[in-house]
PDB file of C-alpha atoms in Angstrom:
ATOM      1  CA  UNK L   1      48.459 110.603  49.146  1.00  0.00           C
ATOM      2  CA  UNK L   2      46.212 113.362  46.953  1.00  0.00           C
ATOM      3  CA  UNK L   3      45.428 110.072  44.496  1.00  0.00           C
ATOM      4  CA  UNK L   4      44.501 107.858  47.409  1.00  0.00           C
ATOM      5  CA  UNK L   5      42.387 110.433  48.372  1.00  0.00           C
ATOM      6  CA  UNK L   6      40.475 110.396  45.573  1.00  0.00           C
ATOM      7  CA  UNK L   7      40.011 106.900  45.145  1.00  0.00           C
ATOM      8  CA  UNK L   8      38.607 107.093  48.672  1.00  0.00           C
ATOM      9  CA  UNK L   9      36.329 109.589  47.278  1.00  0.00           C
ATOM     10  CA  UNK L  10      35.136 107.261  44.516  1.00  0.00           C
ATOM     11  CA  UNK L  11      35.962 103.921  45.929  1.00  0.00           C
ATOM     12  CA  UNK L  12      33.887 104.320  49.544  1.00  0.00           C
ATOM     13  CA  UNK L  13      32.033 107.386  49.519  1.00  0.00           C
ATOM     14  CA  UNK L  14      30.148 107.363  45.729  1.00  0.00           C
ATOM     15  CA  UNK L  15      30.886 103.965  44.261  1.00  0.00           C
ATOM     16  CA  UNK L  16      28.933 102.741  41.645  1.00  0.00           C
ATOM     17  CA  UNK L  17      26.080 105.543  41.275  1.00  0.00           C
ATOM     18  CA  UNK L  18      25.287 104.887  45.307  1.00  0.00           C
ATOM     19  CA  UNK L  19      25.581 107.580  47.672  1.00  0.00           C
ATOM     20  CA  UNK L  20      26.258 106.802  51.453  1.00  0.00           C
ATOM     21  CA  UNK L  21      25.498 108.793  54.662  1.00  0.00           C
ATOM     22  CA  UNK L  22      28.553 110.389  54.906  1.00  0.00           C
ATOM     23  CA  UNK L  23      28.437 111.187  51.201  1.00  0.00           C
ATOM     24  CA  UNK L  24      26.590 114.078  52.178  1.00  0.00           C
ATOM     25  CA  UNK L  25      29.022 115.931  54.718  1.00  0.00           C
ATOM     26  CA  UNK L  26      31.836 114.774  52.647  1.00  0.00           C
ATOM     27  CA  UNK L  27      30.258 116.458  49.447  1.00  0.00           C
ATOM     28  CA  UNK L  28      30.385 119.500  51.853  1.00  0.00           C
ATOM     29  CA  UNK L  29      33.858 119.414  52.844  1.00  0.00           C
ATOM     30  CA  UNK L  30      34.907 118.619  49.093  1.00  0.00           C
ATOM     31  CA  UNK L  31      33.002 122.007  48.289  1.00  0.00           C
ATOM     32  CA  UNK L  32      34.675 123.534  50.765  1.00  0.00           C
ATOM     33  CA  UNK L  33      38.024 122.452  49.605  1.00  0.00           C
ATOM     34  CA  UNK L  34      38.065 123.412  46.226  1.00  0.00           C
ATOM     35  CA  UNK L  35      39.189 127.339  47.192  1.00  0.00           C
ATOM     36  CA  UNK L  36      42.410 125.466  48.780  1.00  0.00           C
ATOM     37  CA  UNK L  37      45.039 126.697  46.417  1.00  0.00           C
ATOM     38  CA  UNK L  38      46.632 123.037  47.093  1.00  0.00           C
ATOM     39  CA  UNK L  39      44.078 121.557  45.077  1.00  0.00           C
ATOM     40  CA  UNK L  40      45.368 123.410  41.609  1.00  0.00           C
ATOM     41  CA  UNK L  41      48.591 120.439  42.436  1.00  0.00           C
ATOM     42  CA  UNK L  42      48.591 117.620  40.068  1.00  0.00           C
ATOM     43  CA  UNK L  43      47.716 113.715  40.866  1.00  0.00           C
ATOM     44  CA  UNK L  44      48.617 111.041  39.564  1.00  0.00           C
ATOM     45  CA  UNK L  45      46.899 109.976  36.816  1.00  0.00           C
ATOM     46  CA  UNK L  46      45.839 106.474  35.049  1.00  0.00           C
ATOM     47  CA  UNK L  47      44.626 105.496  31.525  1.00  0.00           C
ATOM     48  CA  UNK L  48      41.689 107.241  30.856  1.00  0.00           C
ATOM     49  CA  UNK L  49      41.455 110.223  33.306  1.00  0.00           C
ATOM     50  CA  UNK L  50      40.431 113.254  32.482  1.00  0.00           C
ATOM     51  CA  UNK L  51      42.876 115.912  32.379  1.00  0.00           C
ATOM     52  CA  UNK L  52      43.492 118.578  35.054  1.00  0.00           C
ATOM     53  CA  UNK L  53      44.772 119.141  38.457  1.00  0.00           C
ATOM     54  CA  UNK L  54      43.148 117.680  41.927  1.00  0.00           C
ATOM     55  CA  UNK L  55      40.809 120.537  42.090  1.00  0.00           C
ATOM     56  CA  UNK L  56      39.369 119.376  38.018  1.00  0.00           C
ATOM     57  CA  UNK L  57      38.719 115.949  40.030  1.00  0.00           C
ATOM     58  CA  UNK L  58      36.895 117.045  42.895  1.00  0.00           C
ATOM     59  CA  UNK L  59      34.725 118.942  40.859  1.00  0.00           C
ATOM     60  CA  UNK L  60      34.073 115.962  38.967  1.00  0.00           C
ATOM     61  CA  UNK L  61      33.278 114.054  41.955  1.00  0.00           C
ATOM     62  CA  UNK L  62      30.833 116.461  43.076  1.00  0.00           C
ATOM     63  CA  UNK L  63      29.266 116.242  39.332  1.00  0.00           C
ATOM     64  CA  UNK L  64      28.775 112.689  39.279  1.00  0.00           C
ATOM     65  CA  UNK L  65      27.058 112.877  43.157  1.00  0.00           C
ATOM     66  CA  UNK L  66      24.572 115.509  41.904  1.00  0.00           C
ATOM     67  CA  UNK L  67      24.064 113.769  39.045  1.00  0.00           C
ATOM     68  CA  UNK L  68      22.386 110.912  41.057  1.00  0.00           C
ATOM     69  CA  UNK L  69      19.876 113.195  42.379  1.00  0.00           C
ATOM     70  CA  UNK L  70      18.887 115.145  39.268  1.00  0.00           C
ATOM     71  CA  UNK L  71      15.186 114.912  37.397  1.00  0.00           C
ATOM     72  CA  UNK L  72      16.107 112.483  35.347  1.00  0.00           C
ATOM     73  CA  UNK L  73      17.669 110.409  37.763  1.00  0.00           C
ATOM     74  CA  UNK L  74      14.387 110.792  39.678  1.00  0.00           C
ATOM     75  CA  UNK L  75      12.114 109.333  36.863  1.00  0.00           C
ATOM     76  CA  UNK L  76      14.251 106.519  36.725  1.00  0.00           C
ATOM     77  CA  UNK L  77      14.673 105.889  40.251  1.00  0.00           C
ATOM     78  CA  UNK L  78      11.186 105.511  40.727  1.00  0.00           C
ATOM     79  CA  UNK L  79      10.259 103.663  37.762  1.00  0.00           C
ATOM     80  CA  UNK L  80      12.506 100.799  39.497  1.00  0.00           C
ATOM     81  CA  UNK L  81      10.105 101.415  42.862  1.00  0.00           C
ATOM     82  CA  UNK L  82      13.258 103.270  44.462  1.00  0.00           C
ATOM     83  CA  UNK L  83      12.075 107.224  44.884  1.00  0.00           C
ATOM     84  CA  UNK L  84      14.475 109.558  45.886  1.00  0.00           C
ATOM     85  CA  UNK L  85      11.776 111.079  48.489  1.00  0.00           C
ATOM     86  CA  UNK L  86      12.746 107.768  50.786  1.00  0.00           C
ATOM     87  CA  UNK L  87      16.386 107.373  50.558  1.00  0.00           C
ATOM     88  CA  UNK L  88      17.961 109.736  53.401  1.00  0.00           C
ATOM     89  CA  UNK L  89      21.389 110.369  51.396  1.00  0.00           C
ATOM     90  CA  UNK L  90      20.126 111.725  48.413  1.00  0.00           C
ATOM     91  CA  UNK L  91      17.695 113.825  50.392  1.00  0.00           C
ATOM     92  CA  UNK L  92      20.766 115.381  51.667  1.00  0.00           C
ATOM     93  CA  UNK L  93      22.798 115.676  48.556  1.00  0.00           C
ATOM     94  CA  UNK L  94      19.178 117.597  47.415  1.00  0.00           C
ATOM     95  CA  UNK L  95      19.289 120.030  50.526  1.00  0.00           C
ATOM     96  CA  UNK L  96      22.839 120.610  50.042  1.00  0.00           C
ATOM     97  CA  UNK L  97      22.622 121.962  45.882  1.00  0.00           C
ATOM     98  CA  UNK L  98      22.922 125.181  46.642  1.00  0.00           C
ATOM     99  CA  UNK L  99      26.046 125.281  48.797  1.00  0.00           C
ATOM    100  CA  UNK L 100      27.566 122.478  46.184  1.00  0.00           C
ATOM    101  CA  UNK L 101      26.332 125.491  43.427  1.00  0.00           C
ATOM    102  CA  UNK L 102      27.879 128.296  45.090  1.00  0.00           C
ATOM    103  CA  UNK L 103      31.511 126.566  45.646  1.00  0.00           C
ATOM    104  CA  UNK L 104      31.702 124.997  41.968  1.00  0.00           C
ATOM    105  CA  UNK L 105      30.402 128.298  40.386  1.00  0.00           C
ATOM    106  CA  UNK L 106      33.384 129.806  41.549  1.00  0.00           C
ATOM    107  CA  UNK L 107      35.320 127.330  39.895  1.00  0.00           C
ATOM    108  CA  UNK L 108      34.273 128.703  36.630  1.00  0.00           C
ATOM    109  CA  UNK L 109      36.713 131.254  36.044  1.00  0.00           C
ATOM    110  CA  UNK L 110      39.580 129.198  37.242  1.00  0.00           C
ATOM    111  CA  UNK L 111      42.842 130.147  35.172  1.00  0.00           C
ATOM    112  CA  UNK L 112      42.889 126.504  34.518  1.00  0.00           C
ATOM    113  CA  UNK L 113      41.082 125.654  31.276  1.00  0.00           C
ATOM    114  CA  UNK L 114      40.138 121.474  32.470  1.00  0.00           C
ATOM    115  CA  UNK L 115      39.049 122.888  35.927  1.00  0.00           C
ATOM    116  CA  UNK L 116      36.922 125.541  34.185  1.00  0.00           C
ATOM    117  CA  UNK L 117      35.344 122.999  32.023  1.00  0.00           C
ATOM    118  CA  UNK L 118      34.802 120.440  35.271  1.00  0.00           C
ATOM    119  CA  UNK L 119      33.262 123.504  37.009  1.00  0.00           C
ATOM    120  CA  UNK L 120      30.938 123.988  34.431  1.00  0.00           C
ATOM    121  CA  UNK L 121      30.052 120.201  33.765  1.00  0.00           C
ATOM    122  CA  UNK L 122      29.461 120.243  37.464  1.00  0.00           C
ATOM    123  CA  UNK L 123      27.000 123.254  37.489  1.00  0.00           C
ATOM    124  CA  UNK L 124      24.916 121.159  35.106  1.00  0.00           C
ATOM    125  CA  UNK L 125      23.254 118.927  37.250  1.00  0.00           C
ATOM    126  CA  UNK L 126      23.189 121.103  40.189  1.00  0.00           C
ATOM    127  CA  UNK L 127      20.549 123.223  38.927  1.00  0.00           C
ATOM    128  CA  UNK L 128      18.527 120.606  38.541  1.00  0.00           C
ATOM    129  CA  UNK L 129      17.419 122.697  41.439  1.00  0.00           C
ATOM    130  CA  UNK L 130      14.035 124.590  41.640  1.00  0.00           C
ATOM    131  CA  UNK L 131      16.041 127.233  44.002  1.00  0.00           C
ATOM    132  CA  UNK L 132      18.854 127.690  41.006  1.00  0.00           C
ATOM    133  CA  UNK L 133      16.442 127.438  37.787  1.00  0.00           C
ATOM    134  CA  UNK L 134      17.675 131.316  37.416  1.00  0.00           C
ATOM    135  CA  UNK L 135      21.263 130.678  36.988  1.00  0.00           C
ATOM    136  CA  UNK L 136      20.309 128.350  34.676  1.00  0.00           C
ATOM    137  CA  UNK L 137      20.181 131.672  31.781  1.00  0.00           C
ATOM    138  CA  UNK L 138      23.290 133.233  32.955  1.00  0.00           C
ATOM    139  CA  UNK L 139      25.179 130.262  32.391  1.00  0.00           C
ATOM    140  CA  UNK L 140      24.176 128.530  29.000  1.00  0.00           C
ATOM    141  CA  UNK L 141      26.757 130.789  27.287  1.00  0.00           C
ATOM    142  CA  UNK L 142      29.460 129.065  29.318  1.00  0.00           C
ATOM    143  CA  UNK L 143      27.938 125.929  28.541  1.00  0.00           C
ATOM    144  CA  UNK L 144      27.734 126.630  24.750  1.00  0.00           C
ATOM    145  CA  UNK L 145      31.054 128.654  24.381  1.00  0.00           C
ATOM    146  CA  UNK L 146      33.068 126.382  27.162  1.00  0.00           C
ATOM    147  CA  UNK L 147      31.685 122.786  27.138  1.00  0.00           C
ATOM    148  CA  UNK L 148      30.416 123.196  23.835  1.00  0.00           C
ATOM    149  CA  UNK L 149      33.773 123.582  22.134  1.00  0.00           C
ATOM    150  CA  UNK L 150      36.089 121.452  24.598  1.00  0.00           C
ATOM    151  CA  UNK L 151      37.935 118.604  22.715  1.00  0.00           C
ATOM    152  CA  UNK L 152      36.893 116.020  25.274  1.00  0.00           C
ATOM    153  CA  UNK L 153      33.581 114.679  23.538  1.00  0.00           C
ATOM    154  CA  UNK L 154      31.941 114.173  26.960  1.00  0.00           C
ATOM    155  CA  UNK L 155      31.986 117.620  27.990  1.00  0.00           C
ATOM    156  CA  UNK L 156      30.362 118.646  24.456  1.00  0.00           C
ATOM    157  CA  UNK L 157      27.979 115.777  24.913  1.00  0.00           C
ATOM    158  CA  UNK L 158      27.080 117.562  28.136  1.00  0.00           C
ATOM    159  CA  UNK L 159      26.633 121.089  26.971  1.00  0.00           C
ATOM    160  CA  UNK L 160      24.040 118.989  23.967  1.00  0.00           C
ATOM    161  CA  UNK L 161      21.978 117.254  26.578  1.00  0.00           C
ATOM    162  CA  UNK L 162      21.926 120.381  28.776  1.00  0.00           C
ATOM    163  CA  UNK L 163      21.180 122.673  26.539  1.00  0.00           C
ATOM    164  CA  UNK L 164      18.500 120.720  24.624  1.00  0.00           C
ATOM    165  CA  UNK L 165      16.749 119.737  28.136  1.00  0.00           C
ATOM    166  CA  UNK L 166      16.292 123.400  28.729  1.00  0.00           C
ATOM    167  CA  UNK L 167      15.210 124.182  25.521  1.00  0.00           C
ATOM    168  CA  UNK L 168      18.384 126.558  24.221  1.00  0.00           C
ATOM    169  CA  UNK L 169      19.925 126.568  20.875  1.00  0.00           C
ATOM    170  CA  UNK L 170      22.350 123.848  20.459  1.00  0.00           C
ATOM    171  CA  UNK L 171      23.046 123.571  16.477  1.00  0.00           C
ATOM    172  CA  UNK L 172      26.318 123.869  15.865  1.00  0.00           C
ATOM    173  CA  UNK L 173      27.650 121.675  18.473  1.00  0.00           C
ATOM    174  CA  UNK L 174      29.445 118.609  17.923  1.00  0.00           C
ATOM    175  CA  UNK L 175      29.123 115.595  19.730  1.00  0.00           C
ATOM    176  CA  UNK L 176      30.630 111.928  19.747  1.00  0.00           C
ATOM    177  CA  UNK L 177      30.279 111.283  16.348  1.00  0.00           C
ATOM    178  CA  UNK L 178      30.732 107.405  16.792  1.00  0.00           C
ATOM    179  CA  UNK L 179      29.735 106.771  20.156  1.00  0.00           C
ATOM    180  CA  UNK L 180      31.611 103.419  20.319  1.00  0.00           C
ATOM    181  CA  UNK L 181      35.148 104.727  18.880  1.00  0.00           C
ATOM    182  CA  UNK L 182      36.560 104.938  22.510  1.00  0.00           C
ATOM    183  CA  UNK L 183      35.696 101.045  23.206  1.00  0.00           C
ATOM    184  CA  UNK L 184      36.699 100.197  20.052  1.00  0.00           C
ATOM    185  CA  UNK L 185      40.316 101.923  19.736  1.00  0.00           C
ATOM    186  CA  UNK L 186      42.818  99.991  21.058  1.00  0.00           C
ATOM    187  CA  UNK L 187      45.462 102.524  22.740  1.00  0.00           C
ATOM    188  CA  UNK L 188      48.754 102.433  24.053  1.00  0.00           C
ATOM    189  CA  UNK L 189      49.187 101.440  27.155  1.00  0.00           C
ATOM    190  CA  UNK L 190      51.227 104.648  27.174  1.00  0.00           C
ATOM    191  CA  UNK L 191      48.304 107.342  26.117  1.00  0.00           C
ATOM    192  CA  UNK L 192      47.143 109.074  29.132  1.00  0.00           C
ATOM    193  CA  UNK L 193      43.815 110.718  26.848  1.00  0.00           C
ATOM    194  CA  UNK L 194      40.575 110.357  28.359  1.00  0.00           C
TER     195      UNK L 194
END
């Protein structure tokens, strides 16, 4: 039931970079969830998933829907004649940042090393934010010392691109060295890494 959840989540409510009216309240009640001690159960998991309990997947979820509204994804947006400024659902998801920034900041001490890390890759994009530019300082040594060093390659790619956009140190960190070794590995239909 948790997994169908989920796919609910991804499937309906956020598919394909698109956010949806009621991605906005649901991002809200997600937020709002993450506290629930039921989310530190584990899902079901397929090929590829990142690691971690429900609550490491919600905060992913709420990572990828702020990461629609973000700068970047602002510039781009608009270079293809579709602004942010006129479509109503990501004007909510940008009204709603700082309750999405409170909820997932408290995620970052989570006993749980993968929901720790999802926390953190979460708080990324969320202070994209003019109103949480400040926490911005008080959490690039999470970035660095968390993200920086986790073994999946997408959360050090993160903690990179995050670091270097807000001009902070970032030698020393590795990313994907080959970019294309995940496409080009055949695994077993038995390895659950992402």
């Amino acid at each position: 039931m948790r997994t169908k959840a989920l796919d609910y989540l991804y499937g309906t409510l956020h598919h394909q970079n698109t956010l949806y009216s009621a991605t906005v309240p649901t991002a809200l009640y997600v937020a709002a969830l993450l506290a629930d001690p039921r989310t530190a159960w584990s899902i079901d998991k397929e090929r590829g998933s990142f690691p971690g309990p429900m609550r490491a997947e919600l905060l992913a979820w709420i990572a990828s829907v702020a990461n629609e509204v973000t700068d970047e994804a602002e510039k781009t947006s608009r270079r293809f004649g579709f602004p942010l400024d006129g479509y109503p659902p990501a004007l909510g998801i940008l009204e709603i940042r700082p309750l999405l920034f409170t909820a997932v900041l408290d995620a970052t001490d989570d006993a749980d090393l993968h929901v720790r890390e999802a926390a953190i890759a979460a708080c990324v994009p969320l202070l994209d934010d003019p109103r949480l530019l400040h926490h911005r300082q008080d959490l690039t040594p999470l970035i660095r010392e968390v993200l920086g060093t986790s073994e999946l390659w997408q959360h050090r790619e993160r903690a990179i691109d995050a670091l270097d956009a807000w001009g902070e140190d970032s030698s020393g960190l590795e990313g994907q060295r080959n970019p294309f070794a995940f496409c080009d590995t055949d695994l077993p239909l038995s390895d659950s890494s992402p």
